[in-house]
Coordinates of C-alpha atoms and ligand atoms in Angstrom, one line a residue:
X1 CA 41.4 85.9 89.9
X2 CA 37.4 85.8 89.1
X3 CA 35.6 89.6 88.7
X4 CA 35.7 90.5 92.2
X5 CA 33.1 94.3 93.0
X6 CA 34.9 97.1 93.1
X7 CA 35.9 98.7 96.8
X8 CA 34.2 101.8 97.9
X9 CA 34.1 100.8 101.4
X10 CA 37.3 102.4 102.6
X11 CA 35.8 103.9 105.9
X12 CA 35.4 100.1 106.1
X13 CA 39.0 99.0 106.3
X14 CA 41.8 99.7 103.4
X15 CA 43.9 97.1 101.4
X16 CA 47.2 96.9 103.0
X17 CA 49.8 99.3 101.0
X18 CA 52.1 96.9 99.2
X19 CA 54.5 99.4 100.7
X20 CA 53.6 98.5 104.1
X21 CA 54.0 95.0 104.2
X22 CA 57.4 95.2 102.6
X23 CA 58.6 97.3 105.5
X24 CA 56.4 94.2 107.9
X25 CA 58.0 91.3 106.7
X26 CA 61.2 91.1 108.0
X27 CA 59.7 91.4 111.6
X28 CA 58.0 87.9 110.6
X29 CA 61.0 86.7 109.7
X30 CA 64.6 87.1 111.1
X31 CA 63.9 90.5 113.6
X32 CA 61.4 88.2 115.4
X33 CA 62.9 89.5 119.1
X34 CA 60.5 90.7 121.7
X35 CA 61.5 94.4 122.2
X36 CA 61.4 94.1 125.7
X37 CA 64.6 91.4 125.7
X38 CA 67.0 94.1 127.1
X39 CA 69.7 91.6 127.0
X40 CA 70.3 90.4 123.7
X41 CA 70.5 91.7 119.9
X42 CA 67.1 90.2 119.0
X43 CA 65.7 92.4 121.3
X44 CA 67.7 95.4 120.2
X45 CA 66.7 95.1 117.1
X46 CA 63.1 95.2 117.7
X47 CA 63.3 97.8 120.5
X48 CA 65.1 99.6 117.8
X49 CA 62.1 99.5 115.0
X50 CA 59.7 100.4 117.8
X51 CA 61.4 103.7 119.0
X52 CA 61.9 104.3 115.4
X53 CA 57.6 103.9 114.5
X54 CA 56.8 105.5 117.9
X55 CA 58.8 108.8 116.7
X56 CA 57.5 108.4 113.5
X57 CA 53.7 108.3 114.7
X58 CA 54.3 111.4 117.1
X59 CA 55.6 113.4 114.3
X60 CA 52.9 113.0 112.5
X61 CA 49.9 114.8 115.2
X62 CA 53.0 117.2 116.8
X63 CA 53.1 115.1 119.9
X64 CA 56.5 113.4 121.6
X65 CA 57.5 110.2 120.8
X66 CA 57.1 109.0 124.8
X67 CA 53.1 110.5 124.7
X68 CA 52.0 107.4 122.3
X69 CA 50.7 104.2 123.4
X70 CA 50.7 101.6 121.2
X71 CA 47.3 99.2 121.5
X72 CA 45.0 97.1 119.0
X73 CA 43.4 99.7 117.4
X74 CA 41.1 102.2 117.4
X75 CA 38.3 100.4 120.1
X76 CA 40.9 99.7 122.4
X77 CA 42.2 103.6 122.6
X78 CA 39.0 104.6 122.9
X79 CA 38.4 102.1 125.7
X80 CA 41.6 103.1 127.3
X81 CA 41.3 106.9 126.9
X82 CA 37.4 107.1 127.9
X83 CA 37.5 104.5 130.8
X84 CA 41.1 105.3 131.8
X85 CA 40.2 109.0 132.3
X86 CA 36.9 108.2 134.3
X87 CA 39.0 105.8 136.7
X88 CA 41.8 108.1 137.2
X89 CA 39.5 111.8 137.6
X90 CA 36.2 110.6 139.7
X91 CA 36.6 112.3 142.1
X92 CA 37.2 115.2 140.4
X93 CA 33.9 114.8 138.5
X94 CA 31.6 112.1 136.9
X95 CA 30.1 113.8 133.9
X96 CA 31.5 113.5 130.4
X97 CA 30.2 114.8 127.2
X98 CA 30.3 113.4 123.7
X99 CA 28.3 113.3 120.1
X100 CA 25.1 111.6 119.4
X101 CA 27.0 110.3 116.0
X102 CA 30.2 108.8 117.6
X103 CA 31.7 105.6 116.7
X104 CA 30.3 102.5 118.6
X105 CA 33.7 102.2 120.1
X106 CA 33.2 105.8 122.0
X107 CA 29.1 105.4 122.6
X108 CA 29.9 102.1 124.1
X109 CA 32.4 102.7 126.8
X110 CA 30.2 105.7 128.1
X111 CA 27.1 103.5 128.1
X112 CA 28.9 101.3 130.4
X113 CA 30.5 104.3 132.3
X114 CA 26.9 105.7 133.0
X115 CA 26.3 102.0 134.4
X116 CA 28.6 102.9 137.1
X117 CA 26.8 105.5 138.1
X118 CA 29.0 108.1 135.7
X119 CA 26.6 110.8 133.5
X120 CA 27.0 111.4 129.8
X121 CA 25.5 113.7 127.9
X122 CA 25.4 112.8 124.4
X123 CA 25.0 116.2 122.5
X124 CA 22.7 116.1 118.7
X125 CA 24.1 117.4 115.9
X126 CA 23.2 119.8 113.0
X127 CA 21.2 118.6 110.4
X128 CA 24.9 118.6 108.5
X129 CA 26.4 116.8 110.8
X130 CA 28.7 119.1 112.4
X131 CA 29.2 120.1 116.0
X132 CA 27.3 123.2 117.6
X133 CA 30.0 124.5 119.6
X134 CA 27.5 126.9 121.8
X135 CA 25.8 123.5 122.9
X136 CA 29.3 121.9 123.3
X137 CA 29.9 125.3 125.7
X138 CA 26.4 124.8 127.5
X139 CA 26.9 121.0 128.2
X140 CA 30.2 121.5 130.1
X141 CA 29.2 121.9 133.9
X142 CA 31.9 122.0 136.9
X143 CA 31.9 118.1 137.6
X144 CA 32.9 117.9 133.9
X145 CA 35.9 116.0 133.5
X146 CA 36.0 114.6 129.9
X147 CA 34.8 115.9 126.1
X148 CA 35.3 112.8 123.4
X149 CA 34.3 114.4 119.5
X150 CA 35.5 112.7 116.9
X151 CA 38.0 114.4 114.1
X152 CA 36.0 113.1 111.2
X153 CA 32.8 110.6 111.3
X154 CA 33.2 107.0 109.3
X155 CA 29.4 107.3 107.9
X156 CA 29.2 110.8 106.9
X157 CA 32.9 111.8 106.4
X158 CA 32.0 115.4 108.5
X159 CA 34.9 117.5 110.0
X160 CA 34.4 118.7 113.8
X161 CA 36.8 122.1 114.3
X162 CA 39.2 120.2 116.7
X163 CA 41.0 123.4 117.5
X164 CA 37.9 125.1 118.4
X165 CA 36.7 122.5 120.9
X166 CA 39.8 121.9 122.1
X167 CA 40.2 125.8 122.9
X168 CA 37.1 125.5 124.7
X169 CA 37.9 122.3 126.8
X170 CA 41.2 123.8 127.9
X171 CA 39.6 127.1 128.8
X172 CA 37.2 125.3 131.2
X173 CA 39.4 123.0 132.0
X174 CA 37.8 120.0 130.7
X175 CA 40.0 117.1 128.9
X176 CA 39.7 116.8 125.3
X177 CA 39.4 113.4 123.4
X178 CA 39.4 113.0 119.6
X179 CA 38.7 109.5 117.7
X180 CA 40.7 110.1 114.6
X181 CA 41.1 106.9 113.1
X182 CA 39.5 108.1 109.9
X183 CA 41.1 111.5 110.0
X184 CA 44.9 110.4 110.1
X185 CA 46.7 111.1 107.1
X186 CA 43.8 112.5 105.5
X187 CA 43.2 115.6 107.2
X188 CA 46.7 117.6 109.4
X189 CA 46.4 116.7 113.2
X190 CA 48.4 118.9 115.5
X191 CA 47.7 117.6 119.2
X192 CA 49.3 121.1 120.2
X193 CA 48.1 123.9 118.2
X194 CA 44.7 122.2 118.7
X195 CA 44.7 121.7 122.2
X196 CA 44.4 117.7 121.9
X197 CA 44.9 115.7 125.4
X198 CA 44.1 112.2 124.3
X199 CA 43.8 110.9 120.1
X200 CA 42.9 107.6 119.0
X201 CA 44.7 106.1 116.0
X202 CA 44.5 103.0 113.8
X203 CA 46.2 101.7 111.2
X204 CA 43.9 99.3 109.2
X205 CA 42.1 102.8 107.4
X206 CA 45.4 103.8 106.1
X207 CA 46.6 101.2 104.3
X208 CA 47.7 99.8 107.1
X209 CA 47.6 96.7 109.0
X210 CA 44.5 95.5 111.1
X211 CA 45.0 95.0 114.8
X212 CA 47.4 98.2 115.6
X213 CA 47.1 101.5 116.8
X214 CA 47.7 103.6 119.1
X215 CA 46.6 106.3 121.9
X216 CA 48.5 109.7 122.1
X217 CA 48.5 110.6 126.3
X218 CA 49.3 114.3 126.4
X219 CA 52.1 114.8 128.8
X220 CA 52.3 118.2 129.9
X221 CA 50.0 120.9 130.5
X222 CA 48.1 119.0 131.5
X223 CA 49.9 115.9 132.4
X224 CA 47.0 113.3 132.0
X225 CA 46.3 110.9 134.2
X226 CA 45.3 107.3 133.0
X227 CA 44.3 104.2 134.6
X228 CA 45.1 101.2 132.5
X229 CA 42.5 98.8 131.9
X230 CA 45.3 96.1 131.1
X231 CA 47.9 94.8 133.9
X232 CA 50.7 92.5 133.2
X233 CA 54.1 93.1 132.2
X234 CA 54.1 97.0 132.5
X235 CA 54.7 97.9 128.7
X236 CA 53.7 101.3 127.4
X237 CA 54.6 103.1 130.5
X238 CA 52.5 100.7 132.7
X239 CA 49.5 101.7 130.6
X240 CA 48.8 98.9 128.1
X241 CA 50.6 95.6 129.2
X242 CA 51.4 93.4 126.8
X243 CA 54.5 92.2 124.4
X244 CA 55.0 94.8 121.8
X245 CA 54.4 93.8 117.9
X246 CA 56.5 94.8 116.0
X247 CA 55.4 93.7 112.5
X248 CA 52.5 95.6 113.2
X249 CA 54.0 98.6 114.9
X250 CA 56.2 98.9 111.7
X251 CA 53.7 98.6 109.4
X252 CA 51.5 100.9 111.3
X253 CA 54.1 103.7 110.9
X254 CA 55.3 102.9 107.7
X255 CA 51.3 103.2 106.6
X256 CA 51.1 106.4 108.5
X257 CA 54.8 108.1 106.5
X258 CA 53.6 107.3 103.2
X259 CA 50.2 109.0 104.2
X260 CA 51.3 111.9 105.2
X261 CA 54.2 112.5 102.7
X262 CA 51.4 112.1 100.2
X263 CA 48.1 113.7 101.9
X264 CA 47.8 116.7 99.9
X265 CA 48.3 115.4 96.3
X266 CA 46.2 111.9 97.7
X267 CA 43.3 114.4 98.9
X268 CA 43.4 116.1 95.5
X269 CA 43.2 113.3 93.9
X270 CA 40.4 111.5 95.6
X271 CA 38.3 114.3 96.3
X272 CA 38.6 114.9 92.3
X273 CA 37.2 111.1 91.8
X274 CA 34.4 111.7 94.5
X275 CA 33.0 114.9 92.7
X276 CA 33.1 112.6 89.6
X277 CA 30.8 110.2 91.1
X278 CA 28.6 112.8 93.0
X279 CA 28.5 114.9 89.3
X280 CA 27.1 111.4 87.3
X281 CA 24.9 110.5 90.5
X282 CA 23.2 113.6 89.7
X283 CA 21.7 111.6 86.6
X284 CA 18.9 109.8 89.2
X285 CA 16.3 111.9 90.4
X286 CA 15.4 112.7 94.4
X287 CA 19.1 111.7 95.2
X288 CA 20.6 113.9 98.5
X289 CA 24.1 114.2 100.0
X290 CA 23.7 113.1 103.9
X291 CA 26.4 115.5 106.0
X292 CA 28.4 118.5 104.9
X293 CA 28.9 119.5 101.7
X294 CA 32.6 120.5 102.2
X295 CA 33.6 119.8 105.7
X296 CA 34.2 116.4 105.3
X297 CA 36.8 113.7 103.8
X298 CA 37.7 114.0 100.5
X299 CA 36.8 109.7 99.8
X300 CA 33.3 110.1 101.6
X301 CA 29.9 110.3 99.7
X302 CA 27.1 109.2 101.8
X303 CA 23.5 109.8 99.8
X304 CA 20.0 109.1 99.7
X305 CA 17.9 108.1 97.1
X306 CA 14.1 108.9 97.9
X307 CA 11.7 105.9 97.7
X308 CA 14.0 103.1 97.2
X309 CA 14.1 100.4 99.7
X310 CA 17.3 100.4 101.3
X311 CA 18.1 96.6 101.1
X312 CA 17.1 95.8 98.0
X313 CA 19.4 98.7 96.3
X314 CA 22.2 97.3 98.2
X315 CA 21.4 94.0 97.1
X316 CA 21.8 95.3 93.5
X317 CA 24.7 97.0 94.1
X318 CA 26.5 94.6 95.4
X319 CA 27.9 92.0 92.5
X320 CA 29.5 95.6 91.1
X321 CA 30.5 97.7 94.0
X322 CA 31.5 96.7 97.6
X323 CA 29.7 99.6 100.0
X324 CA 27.6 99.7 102.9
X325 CA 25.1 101.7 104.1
X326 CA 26.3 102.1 107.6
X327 CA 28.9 101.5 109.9
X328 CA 30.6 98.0 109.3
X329 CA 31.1 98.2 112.7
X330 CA 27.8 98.1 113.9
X331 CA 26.5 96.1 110.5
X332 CA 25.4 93.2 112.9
X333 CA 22.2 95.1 114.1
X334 CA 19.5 95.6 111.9
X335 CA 18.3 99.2 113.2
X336 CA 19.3 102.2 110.9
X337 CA 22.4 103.7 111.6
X338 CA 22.6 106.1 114.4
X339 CA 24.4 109.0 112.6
X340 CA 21.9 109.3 110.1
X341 CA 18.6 109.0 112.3
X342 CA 20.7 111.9 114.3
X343 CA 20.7 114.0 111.4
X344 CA 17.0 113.8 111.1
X345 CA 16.3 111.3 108.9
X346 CA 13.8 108.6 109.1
X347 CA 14.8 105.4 109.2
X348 CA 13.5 104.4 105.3
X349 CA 15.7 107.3 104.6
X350 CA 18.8 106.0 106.6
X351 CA 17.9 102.6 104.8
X352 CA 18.4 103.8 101.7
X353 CA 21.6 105.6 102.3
X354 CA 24.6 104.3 100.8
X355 CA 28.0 105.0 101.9
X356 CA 31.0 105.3 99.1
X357 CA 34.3 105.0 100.5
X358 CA 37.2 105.9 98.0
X359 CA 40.8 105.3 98.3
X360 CA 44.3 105.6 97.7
X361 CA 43.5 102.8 94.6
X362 CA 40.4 103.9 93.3
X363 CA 40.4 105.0 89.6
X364 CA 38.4 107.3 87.3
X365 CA 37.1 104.3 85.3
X366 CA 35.7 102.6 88.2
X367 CA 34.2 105.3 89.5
X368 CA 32.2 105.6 86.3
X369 CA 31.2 101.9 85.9
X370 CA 29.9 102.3 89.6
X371 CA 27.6 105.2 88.7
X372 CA 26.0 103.9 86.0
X373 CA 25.6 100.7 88.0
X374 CA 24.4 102.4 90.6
X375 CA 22.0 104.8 87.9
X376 CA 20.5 101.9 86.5
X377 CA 20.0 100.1 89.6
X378 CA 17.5 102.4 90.9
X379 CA 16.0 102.8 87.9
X380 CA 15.2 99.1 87.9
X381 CA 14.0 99.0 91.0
X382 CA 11.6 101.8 90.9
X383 CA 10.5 100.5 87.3
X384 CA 9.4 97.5 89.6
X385 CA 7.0 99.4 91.7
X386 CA 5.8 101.7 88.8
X387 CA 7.5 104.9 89.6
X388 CA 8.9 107.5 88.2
X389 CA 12.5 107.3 87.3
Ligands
PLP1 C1 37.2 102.0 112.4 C2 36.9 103.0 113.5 C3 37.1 102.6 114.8 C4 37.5 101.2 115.2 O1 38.8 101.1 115.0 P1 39.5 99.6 115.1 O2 40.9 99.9 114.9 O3 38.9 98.8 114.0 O4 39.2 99.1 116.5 C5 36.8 103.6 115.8 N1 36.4 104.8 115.4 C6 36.2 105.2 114.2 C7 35.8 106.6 113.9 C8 36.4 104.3 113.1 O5 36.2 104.7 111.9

């Protein structure tokens, strides 16, 4: 295969796990039933590897096998949890609260909530990037019915304190959201000890498969209520129609095991490699970390290098390193990226951010051919406008 840039855009998507699609194939293949065929063996068979990933996924956040809702991916939980709630509790309430630096897939569905005449109040964040929980406490009013914060943010790798929030939701008795499709497997999710009603999964940023994931629906205490946003056959509990796939369902829990039977030697591991590259970074001058120094995931580095432009560096970068600078997800738009304007930056700054993703496969060696990469690719481009390296 020709020199293809090495991947540090893992917040991105992930390379399948080799793993994974061993444990996928035979769902292509002979297990091909629909699990819903009650009355035959092809159907067994894939009812069977369903009810075998489902308890698989629930074990892995504490929940019970029956609370999880298998969808598309992360956007479509969101969807499903954000709009699903609003349908089901207006007339409890019409306000929801939620982060300034959310994912596109959470700021979206409340845009179009508030179009309906719902009211959102997107809460700023500290110039780290965290949460200010006495804000988060302020916000929440009587006619309150839903708080979405994300687990850990895919541009700045920061941390929220789930339990704390979700303390403080159930204590006002306010449903509690999370988006953790970059937490899972990376950092321990416990839907009960933290208080959790509603958490957003996906497989594709664990090594997984793209187009699968799934939404945990707490149960009891509370017993949420949902309104689907897809009708048909009644799969899911009559919450997501729509034939089951199993390949993907497989994959997505076979992903999800290997992740968490490895997370704390994995984290180690990375979050070695990413203080590596941080260390060597330190070589260019007027470089920053954007976000929390330790409260985030152990494969995100997101910096910015004063007075570079922002395209041109990842122009450089590029035939070396795959990264980004943003969201992938929102890479279509050409204005800087939302979380890092909400930190405080300007948008020059937010241009010339660049966000490293490392992984499961990243190695020491490639993380020191992308610094000096990186090292002498500023010092090029500020040599071309005459300043100081
Ligand atoms: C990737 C991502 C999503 C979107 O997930 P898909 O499965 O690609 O729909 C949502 N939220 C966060 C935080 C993400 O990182």
């Amino acid at each position: 295969m020709l020199h293809r840039p090495i991947y540090l855009d893992c917040h991105a998507t992930t390379p399948l796990d080799e793993r994974v699609l061993e444990a996928m194939l035979p769902y292509f293949r002979e297990q091909f039933g629909n699990p819903a065929s009650s009355g035959h063996a092809y159907g067994w068979a894939a009812a069977a590897a369903v009810t075998q990933a489902r308890e698989t996924l629930a074990a892995a956040i504490h929940a019970e096998p029956e609370e999880m809702i298998f969808t598309s991916g992360a956007t479509e939980s969101n969807n499903l949890a954000i709009k699903g709630v609003a349908e089901a509790y207006f007339s409890q309430g019409r306000h929801l609260i939620t982060l300034a630096t959310e994912h596109r897939a959470v700021l979206d569905p409340c845009a179009y909530l508030e179009s309906l005449g719902f009211e959102v109040t997107y809460l700023p964040v500290q110039a780290d990037g965290r949460i200010d929980l006495e804000q988060l406490e302020a916000a929440i009013r009587p006619d309150t019915i839903l708080v979405s914060v994300m687990a850990a943010n895919n541009e700045i790798g920061v941390l929220h304190p789930l339990a704390a929030i979700g303390a403080l939701c159930h204590r006002r008795n306010v449903l509690f959201h999370t988006d953790a499709a970059q937490a899972i497997g990376k950092v321990p999710l416990d839907v009960q000890a933290m208080q959790i009603d509603l958490l957003s999964l996906t497989a594709h940023k664990v090594y997984g498969p793209k187009g699968i994931g799934s939404l945990y629906v707490r149960r009891k205490q509370p017993r949420v209520q949902l309104a689907p946003q897809l009708h048909g056959g009644g799969q899911e509990r009559g919450l997501r129609s729509g034939t089951l796939y199993p390949p993907q369902i497989v994959g997505f829990a076979k992903a999800i095991e290997l992740a968490i039977a490895h997370q704390v030697t994995e984290n180690q591991r990375i979050d070695t490699l990413r203080d590596r590259l941080w260390q060597a970074l330190q070589a260019i001058d007027g470089i920053h970390l954007n976000g929390h120094p330790t409260h985030r995931l152990a494969g995100n580095l997101n910096v910015r290098v004063d007075g570079v432009d922002g395209q041109a560096l990842l122009l450089g970068l590029q035939p070396v390193v795959a990264v980004s600078s943003g969201s992938a997800c929102s890479s279509t738009t050409t204005a800087p990226s939302h979380v890092l304007t909400a930190l405080g930056l300007s948008a020059p700054q937010a241009y010339a951010s660049i966000r490293f993703g490392l992984g499961r496969f990243t190695t020491a060696a490639e993380i020191d051919q992308v610094a000096q990469h990186v090292t002498t690719t500023v010092r090029s481009l500020r040599q071309a406008v005459g300043q100081a390296v």
